[in-house]
XYZ file of C-alpha atoms in Angstrom:
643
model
C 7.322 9.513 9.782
C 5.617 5.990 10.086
C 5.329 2.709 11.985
C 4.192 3.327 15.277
C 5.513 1.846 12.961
C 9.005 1.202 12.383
C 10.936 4.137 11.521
C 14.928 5.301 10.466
C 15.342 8.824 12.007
C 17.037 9.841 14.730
C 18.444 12.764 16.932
C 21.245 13.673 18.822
C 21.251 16.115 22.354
C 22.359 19.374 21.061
C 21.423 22.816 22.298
C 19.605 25.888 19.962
C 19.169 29.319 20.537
C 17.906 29.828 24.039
C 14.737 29.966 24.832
C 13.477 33.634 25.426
C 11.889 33.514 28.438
C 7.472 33.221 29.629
C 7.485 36.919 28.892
C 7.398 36.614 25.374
C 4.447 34.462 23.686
C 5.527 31.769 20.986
C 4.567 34.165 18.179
C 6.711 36.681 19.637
C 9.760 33.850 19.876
C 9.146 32.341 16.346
C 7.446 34.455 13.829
C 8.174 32.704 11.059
C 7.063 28.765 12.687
C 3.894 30.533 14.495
C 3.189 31.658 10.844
C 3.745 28.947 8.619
C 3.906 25.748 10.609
C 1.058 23.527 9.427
C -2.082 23.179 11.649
C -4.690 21.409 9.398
C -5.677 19.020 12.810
C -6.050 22.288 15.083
C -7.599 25.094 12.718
C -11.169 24.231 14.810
C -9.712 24.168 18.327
C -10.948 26.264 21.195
C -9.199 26.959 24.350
C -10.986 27.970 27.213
C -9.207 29.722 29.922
C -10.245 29.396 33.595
C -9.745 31.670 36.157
C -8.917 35.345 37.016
C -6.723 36.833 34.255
C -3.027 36.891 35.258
C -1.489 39.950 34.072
C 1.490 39.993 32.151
C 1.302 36.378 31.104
C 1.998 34.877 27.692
C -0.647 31.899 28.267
C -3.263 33.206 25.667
C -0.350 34.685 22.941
C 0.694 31.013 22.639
C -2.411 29.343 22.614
C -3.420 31.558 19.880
C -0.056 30.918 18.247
C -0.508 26.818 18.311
C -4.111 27.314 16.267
C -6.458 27.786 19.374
C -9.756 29.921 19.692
C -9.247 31.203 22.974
C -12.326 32.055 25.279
C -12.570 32.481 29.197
C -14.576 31.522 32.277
C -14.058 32.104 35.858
C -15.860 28.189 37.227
C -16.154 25.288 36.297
C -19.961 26.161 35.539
C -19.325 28.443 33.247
C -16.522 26.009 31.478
C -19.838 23.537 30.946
C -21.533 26.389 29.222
C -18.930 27.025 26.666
C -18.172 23.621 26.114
C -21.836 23.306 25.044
C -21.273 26.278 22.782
C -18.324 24.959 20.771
C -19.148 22.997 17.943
C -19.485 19.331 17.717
C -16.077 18.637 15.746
C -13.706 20.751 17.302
C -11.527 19.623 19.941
C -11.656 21.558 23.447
C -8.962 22.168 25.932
C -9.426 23.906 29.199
C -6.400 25.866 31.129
C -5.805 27.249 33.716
C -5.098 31.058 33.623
C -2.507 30.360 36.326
C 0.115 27.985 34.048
C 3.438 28.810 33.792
C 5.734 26.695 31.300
C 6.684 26.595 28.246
C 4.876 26.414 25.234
C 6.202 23.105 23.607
C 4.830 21.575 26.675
C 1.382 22.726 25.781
C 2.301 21.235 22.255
C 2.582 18.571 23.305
C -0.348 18.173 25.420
C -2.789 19.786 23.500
C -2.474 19.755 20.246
C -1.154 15.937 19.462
C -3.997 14.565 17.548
C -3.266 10.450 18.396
C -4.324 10.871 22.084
C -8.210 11.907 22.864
C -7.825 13.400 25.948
C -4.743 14.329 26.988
C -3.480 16.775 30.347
C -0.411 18.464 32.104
C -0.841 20.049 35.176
C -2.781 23.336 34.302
C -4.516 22.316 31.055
C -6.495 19.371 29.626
C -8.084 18.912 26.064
C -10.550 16.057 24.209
C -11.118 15.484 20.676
C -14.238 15.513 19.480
C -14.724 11.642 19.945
C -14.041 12.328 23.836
C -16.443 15.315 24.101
C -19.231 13.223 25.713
C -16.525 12.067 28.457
C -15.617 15.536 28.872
C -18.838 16.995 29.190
C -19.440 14.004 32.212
C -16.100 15.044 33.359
C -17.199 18.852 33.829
C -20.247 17.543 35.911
C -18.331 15.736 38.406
C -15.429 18.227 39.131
C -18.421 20.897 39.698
C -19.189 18.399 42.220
C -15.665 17.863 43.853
C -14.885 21.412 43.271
C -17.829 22.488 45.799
C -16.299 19.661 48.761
C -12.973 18.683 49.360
C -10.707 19.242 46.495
C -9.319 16.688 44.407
C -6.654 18.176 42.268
C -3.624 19.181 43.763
C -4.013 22.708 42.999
C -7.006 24.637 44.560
C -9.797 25.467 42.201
C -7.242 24.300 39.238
C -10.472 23.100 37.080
C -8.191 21.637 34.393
C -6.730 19.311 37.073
C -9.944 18.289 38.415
C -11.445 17.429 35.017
C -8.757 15.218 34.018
C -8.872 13.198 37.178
C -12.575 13.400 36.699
C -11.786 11.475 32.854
C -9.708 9.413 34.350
C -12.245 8.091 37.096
C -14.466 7.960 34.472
C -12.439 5.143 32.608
C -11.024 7.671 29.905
C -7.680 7.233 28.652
C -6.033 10.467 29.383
C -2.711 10.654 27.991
C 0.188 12.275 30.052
C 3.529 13.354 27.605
C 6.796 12.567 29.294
C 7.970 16.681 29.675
C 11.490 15.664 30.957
C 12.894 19.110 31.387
C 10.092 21.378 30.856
C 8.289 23.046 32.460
C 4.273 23.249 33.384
C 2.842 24.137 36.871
C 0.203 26.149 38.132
C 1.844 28.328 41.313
C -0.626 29.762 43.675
C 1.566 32.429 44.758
C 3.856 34.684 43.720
C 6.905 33.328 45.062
C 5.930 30.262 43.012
C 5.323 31.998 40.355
C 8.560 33.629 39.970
C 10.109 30.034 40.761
C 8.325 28.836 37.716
C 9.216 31.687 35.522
C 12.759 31.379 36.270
C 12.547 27.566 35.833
C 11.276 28.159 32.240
C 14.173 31.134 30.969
C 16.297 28.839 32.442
C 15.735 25.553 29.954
C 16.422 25.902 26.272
C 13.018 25.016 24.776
C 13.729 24.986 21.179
C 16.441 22.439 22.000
C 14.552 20.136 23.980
C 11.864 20.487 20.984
C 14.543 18.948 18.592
C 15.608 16.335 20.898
C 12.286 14.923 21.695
C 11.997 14.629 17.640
C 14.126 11.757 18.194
C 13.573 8.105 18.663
C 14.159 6.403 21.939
C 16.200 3.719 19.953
C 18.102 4.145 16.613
C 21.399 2.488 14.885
C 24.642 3.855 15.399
C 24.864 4.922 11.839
C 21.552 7.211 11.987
C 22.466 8.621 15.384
C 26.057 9.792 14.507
C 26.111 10.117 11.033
C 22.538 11.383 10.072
C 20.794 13.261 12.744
C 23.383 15.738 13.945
C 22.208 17.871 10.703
C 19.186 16.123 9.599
C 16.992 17.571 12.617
C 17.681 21.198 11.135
C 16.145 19.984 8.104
C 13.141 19.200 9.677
C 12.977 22.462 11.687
C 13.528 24.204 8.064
C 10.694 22.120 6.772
C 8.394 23.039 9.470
C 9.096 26.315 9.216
C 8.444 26.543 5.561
C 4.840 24.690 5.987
C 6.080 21.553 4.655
C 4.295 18.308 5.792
C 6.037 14.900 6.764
C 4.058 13.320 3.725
C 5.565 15.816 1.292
C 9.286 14.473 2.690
C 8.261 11.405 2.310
C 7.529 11.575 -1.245
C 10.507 12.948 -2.182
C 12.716 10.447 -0.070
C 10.710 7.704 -2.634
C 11.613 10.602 -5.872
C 15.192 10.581 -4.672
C 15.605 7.103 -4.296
C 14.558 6.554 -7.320
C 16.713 8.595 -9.131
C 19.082 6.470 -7.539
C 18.263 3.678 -9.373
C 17.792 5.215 -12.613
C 21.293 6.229 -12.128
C 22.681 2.886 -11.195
C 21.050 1.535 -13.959
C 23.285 2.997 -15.789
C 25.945 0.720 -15.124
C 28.606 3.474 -15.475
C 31.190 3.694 -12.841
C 29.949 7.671 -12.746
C 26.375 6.693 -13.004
C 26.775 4.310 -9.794
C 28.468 7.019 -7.653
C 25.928 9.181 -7.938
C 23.460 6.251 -7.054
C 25.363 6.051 -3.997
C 24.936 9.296 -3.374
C 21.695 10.045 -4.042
C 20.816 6.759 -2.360
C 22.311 8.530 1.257
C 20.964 11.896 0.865
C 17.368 9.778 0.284
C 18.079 8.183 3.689
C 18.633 11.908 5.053
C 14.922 12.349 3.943
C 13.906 10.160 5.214
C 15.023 10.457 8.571
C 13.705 14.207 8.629
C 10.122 13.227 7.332
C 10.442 11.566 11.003
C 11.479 13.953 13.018
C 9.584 16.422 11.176
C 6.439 14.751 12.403
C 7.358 14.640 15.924
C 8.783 18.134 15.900
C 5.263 19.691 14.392
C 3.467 16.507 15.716
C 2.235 15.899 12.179
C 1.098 12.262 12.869
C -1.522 10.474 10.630
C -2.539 6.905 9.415
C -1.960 7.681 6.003
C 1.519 9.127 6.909
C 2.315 6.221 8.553
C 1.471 3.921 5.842
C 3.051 5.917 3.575
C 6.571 6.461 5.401
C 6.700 2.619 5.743
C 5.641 1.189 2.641
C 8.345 4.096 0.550
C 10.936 2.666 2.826
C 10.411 -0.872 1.154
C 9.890 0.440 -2.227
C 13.112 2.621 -2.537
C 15.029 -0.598 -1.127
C 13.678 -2.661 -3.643
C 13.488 -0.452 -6.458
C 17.345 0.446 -5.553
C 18.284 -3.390 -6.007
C 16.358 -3.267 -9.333
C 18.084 -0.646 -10.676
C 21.623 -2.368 -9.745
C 20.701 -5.381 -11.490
C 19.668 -3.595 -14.632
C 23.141 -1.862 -14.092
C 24.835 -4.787 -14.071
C 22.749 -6.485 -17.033
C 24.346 -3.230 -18.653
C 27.663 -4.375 -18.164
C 27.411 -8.279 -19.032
C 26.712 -9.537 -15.707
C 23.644 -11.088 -14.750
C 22.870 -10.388 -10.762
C 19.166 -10.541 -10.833
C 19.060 -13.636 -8.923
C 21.000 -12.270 -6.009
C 18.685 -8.900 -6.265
C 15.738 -11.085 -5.742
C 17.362 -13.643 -2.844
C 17.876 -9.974 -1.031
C 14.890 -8.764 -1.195
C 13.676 -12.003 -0.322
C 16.285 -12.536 3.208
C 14.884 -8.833 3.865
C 11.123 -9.080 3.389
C 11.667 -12.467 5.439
C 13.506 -11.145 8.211
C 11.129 -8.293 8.324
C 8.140 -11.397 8.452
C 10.327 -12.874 11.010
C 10.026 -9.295 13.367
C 6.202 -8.711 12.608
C 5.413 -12.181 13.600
C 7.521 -12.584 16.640
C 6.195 -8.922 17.941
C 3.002 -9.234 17.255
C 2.888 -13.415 18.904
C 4.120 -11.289 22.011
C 2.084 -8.098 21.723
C 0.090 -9.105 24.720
C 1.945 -11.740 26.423
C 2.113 -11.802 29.771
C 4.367 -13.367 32.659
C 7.778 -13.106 30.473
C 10.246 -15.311 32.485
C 12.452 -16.021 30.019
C 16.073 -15.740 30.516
C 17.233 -14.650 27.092
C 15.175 -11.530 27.919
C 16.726 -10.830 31.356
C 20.340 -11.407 29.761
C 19.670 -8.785 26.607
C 18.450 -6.495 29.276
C 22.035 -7.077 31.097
C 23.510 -6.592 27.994
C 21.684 -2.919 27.363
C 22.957 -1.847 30.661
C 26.378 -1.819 28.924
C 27.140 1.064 26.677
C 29.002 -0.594 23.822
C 27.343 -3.698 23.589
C 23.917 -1.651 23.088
C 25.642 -0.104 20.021
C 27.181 -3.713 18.472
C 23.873 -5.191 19.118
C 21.758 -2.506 17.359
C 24.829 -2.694 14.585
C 24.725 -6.520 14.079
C 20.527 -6.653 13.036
C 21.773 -4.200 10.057
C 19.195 -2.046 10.448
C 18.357 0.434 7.580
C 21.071 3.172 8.235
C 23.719 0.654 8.297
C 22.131 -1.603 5.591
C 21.620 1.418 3.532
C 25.246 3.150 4.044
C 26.600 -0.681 3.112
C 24.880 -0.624 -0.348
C 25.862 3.013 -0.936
C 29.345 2.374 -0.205
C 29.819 -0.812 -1.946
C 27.936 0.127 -5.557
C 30.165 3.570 -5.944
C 33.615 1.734 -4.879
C 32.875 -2.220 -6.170
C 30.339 -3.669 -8.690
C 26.782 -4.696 -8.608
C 27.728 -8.676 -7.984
C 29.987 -7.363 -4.503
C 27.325 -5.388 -3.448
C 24.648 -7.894 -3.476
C 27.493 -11.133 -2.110
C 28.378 -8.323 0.963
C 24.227 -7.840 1.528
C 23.307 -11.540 1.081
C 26.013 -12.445 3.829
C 25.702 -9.604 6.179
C 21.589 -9.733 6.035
C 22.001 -13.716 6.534
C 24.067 -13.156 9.832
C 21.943 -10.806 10.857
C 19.160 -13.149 10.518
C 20.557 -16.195 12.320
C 21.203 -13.506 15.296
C 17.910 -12.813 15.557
C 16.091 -15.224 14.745
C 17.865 -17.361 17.200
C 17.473 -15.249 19.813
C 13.852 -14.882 19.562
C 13.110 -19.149 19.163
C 15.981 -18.981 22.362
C 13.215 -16.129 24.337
C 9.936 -17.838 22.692
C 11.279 -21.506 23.818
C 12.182 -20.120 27.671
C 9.196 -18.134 28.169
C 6.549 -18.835 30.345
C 3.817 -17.122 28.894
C 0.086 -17.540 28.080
C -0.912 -16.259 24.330
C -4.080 -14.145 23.542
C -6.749 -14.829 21.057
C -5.700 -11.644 19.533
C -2.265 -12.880 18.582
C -3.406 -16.312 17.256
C -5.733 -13.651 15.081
C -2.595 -11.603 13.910
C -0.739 -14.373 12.769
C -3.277 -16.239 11.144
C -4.191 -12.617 9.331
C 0.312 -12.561 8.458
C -0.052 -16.256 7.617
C -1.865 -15.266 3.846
C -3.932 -18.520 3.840
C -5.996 -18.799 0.361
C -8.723 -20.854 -0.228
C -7.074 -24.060 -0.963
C -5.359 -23.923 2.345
C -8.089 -22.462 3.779
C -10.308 -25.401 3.161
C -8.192 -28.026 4.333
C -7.939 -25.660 7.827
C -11.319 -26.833 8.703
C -10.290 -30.079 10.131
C -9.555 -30.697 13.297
C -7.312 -32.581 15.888
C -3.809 -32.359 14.375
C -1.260 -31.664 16.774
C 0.862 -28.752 17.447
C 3.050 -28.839 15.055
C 2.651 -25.675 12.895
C 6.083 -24.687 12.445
C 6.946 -28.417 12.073
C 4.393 -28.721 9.427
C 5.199 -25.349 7.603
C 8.706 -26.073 7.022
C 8.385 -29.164 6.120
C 6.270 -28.333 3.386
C 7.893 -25.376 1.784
C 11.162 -27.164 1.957
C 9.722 -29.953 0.079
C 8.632 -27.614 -2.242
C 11.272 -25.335 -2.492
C 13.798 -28.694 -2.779
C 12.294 -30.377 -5.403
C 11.638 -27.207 -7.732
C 15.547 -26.857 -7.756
C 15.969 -30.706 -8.495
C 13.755 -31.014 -10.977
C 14.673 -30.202 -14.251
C 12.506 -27.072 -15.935
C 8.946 -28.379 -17.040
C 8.692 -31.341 -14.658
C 5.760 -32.123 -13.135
C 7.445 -33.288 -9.551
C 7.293 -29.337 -7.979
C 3.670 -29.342 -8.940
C 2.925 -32.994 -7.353
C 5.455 -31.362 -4.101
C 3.121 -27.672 -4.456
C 0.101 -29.972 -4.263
C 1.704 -31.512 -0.413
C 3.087 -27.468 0.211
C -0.494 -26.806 0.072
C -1.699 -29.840 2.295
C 0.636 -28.926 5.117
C -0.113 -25.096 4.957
C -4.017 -26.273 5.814
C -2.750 -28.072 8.297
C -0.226 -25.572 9.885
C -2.741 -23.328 10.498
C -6.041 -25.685 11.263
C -5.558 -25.139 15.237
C -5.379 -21.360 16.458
C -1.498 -20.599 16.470
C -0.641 -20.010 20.502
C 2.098 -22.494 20.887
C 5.780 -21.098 21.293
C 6.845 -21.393 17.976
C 3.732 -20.461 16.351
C 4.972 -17.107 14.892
C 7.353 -18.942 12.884
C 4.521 -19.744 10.698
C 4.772 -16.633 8.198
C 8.177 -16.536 7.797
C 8.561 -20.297 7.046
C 5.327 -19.772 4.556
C 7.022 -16.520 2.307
C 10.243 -18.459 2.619
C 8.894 -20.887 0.680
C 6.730 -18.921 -1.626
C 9.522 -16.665 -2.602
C 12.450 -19.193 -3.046
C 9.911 -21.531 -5.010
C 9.588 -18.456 -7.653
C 13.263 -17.508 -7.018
C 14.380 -21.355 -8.320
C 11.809 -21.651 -11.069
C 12.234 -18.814 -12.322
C 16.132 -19.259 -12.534
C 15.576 -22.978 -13.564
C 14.105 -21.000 -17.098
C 17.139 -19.999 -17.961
C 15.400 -17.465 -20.241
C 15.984 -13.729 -20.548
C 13.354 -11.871 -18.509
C 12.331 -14.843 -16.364
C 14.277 -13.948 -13.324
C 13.050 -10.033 -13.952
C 9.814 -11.271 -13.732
C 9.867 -13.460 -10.748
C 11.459 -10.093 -9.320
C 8.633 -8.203 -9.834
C 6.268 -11.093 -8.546
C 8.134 -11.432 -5.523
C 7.777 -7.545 -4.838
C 4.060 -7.328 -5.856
C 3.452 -10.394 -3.004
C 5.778 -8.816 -0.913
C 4.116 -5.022 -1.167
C 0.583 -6.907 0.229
C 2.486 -8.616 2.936
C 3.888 -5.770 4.284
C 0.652 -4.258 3.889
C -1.119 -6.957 5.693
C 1.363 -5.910 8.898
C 0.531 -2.032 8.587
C -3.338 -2.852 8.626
C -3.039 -5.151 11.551
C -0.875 -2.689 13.625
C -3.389 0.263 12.250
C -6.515 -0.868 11.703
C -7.813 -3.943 10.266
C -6.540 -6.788 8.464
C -7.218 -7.101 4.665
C -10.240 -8.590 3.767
C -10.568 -11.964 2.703
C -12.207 -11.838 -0.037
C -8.638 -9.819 -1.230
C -5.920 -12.799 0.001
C -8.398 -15.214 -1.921
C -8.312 -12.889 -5.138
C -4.590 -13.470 -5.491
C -4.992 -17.146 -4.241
C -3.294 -16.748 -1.276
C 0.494 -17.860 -0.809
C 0.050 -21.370 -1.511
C -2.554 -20.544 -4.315
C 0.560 -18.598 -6.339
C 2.952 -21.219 -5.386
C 0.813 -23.922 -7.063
C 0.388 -21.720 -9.801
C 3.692 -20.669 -10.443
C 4.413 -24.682 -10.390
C 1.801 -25.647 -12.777
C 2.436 -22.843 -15.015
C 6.529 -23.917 -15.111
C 5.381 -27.526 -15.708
C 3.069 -26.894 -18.733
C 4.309 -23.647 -20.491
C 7.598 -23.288 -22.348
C 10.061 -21.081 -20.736
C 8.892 -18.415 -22.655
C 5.545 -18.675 -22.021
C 6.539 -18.922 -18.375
C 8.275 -15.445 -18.399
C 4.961 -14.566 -20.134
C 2.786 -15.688 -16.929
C 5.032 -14.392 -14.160
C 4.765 -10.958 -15.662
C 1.071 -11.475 -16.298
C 0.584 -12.700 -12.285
C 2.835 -9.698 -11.105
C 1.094 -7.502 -12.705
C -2.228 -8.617 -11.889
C -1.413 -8.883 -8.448
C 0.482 -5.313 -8.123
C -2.806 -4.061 -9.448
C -5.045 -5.595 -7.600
C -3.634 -5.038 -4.098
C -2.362 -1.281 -4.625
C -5.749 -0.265 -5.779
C -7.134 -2.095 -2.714
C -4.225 -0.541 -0.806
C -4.594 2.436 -1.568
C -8.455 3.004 -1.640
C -7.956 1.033 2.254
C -5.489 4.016 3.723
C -7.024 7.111 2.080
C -10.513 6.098 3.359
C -9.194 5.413 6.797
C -7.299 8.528 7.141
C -10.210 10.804 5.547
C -12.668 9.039 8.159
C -9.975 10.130 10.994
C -8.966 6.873 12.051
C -6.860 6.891 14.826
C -3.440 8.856 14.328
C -0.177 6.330 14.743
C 3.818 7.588 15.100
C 6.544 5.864 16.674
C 7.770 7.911 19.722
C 10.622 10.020 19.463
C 12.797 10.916 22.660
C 11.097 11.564 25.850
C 11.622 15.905 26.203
């Protein structure tokens, strides 16, 4: 569903029944989608046709059928009128009587609720937070309409208001139609043109191909989405939300791990499984959004936060498979989910360091776009990262053929490749590139960086030199290092947490712009993570290590929410990251506590601190995304195919 945010769906060209024709309306085509599809964001929509009726055309049938009001007007006048007449919170569109195309091409202009104003040639529509720009709009094209005209089309008012929103400094968003089809002829000949251009392109199959994503691993593309997109059509046309997918993607995975948990050769073939036919989920909650154009905050949020809890919860259940059968893998479950979470860190940073960078001369970048220019090498690239249909097929594999411990040696090495790939490649772009940093990234990556207030008040002072990264590493290494030295109950990781949480102030006391900067976070949960990882091992005490896993996750869970807010909304307040002491707060803690408690009473505390944590930031979490989405903040999906 989520991630403008980062999502695992895909979907392959292939062709569906062919489309009917302009002479029958959408409702006539599709009973069953007109009937049951979900509109919740278009139930108070009005269309307003302008223009002398056109008889015989399907324009107002499939309006009606995607959740419109329809009324008419003959000028642009008497468009003003009604627009005054509709009510505050509904949004408006205006078309042309005149269009000819096909109806997923007014889909997708009018009824995709992340855009305020969007327009195809013929038709135009505002939400209700653009209604003031439209109504300013629909004073200036009576204007233009009465001297030389400005749209392409004579008289075409939906043309003329658009530009009009568009001179006005509106943001008027134009879909990519690719094959379809929407004009407004101004003869017949043109019309018949256009009516044979529509019976001759098979809608519904350009419908299911735009539910793809531009981009998508080898594994998704062939493997997945050649069926998985008629699950989503099934869903839509059963009412079905992307949300409700979601949910049971997370219900499925689950089961997974309850049955790997097991530790029965049986029991971990059917995680396996399950574990795939999860994946298939959620790939369709995806496309399912894109086909219906279902998008929302909260989905969003929701699609990628499951992703990270079936993962994790998945390794969990392995290790307590494992634990069944006299092997003791929890501290390679924990080092992968702490290589994933950090490569993850290591993407968010680097992407969001370079959101609005300008005046990219870097040579790495020209040569990986050489490199996409070539078909295979696009596919071994995308294959390489391990992205989550390969990552997720590995695991599946590997638990119903090998054991726990082979599963988590193969993910360890092939997510530790992965990471040196790209990793390198982005210092190799971020050392090569010419390019001037924004205020607003400096802001991201201080919000990713999770300073508390110990760190916090050392990143007052001033003057130090650019050395961030330099700093950063330096310190969780030292940390990290001497924690796995040390012998249990020492008080040498607490005296090295003490400098960790020196050089964190100091890593972050000058606004991060230099080239490195984004290395920051990553080097800072590195060393969080690991330092719980080693301690927690170091115990040697049943529990411990289950513990420090759920720790890790908690932490983990409010990073990756940190990213979702920042790409969504807002970051998380501070008053939250100094709650939970921010990362160099816990890594003290987790230090002083392993110096002064037994092991034991250790295990104790790390359950205590995951716990409170977990609590703290999903009821903050969650109280965060279901106020934003009921007060309409903006709508977020990552794009699927252009149609």
């Amino acid at each position: 569903m989520n991630a403008r945010f980062p999502s695992s769906d895909s979907l392959s060209r292939h062709a569906a029944r062919p489309h009917p024709g302009e002479g029958a309306p959408l409702s006539r085509m599709c009973p069953r989608e007109s009937r049951r599809e979900p509109r919740s964001e278009f139930v108070l929509s009005t269309a307003i046709l302008t223009g002398q009726p056109v008889p015989g055309s399907p324009l107002e049938g499939d309006l009606r059928s995607l959740g419109f009001d329809v009324r008419t007007a003959e000028d642009a006048a008497a468009v003003e009128a009604l627009v005054r007449a509709v009510p505050a919170g509904r949004r408006v569109a205006v078309v042309d009587t005149r269009f000819v195309g096909h109806a997923h091409a007014l889909r997708l202009a009018l009824t995709d609720p992340r855009f305020p104003a969007a327009a195809v040639p013929g038709a135009v529509t505002v939400k209700p937070e653009a209604r003031a720009a439209l109504t300013h709009a629909l004073r200036a094209a009576a204007v233009t309409g009465r001297g030389t005209a400005v749209a392409t089309v004579p008289d075409a008012v939906p043309d003329r208001l658009a530009q009009a929103l568009e001179a006005d400094g509106a943001a008027v968003h134009r879909p990519e139609l690719g094959t379809l089809v929407a004009t407004v002829p101004t003869d017949p000949e043109a019309r018949n043109a256009a009516r044979q251009a529509v019976a001759a392109v098979d809608e519904e199959a350009v419908r299911l191909r735009g539910a793809a994503k531009a981009r998508d691993g080898f594994f998704t593309t062939y493997c997945i989405s050649p069926y998985s997109r008629y699950l989503a059509r099934w869903c839509a046309r059963r009412g079905l939300t992307p949300n409700q997918v979601t949910t049971a993607s997370l219900l499925v995975a689950l089961a997974a791990a309850g049955c790997a948990a097991t530790g029965t050769r049986g029991g971990f073939v059917a995680a396996g499984l399950l574990l795939l036919f999860s994946f298939v989920l959620d790939c369709t909650d995806g496309q399912l959004a894109r086909y219906s154009l279902q998008y929302s905050t909260l989905g969003a949020w929701l699609d990628a936060t499951f992703d990270r809890a079936k993962e994790y919860a998945y390794y969990a259940g392995l290790a307590l498979g494992a634990a069944r059968g006299g092997d003791d893998v929890w501290a390679l479950a924990l080092g992968a989910m702490i290589l994933q979470t950090c490569r993850h860190v290591v993407d968010f940073a680097f992407n969001e360091a370079n959101h609005d960078a300008s005046a990219n001369t870097s040579p790495t970048a020209a040569l990986s776009d050489k490199l996409d220019s070539v078909g295979w090498t696009v596919w071994a690239r995308r294959m390489i990262v391990l992205p989550i249909g390969e990552r997720w097929a590995l695991i599946a594999v590997l638990t119903a053929l090998t054991t726990p411990r082979v599963t988590f040696v193969v993910l360890l090495v092939g997510c530790a490749l992965a990471a040196c790939y790209t990793t390198a490649g982005r210092v190799l772009r971020s050392l090569t590139r010419k390019a001037r940093r924004t205020d607003r990234a400096a802001t991201a990556l201080a919000d990713l960086a999770d300073t508390g207030p110990f760190a916090g008040a050392l990143a007052t002072l001033k003057g130090f030199p650019a050395l961030a990264p330099v700093l950063a590493l330096a310190g969780g290494a030292a940390v990290v290092a001497t924690a796995a030295r040390a012998s249990f109950g020492s008080p040498w990781p607490v005296i090295a947490a003490f400098g960790y949480v020196l050089t964190s102030g100091l890593a972050v006391a000058r606004p991060l712009k230099g080239p490195l900067d984004w290395l920051v976070p990553p080097f800072f949960r590195a060393a969080e993570y690991a330092t719980v990882l080693v301690l927690a091992a170091k115990a040697e005490v049943n529990g411990a290590l289950p513990a420090a896993f759920g720790l890790v996750a908690a932490v983990a869970y409010h990073h990756y929410d940190t990213v979702y807010r920042i790409r969504g909304v807002v970051a998380p307040p501070r008053w939250l990251v100094r709650v939970i002491g921010g990362h160099e707060g816990r890594t003290l803690a987790v230090t002083v506590a392993a110096a002064l408690l037994t092991t034991t009473d250790f295990t104790v505390a790390l359950t205590a601190l995951a716990v409170a944590v977990a609590l703290v930031v999903l009821v903050e979490s969650i109280r965060f995304w279901v106020t934003a989405h009921n007060r309409g903040a903006p709508a977020v999906h990552d794009e699927g195919e252009p149609a």
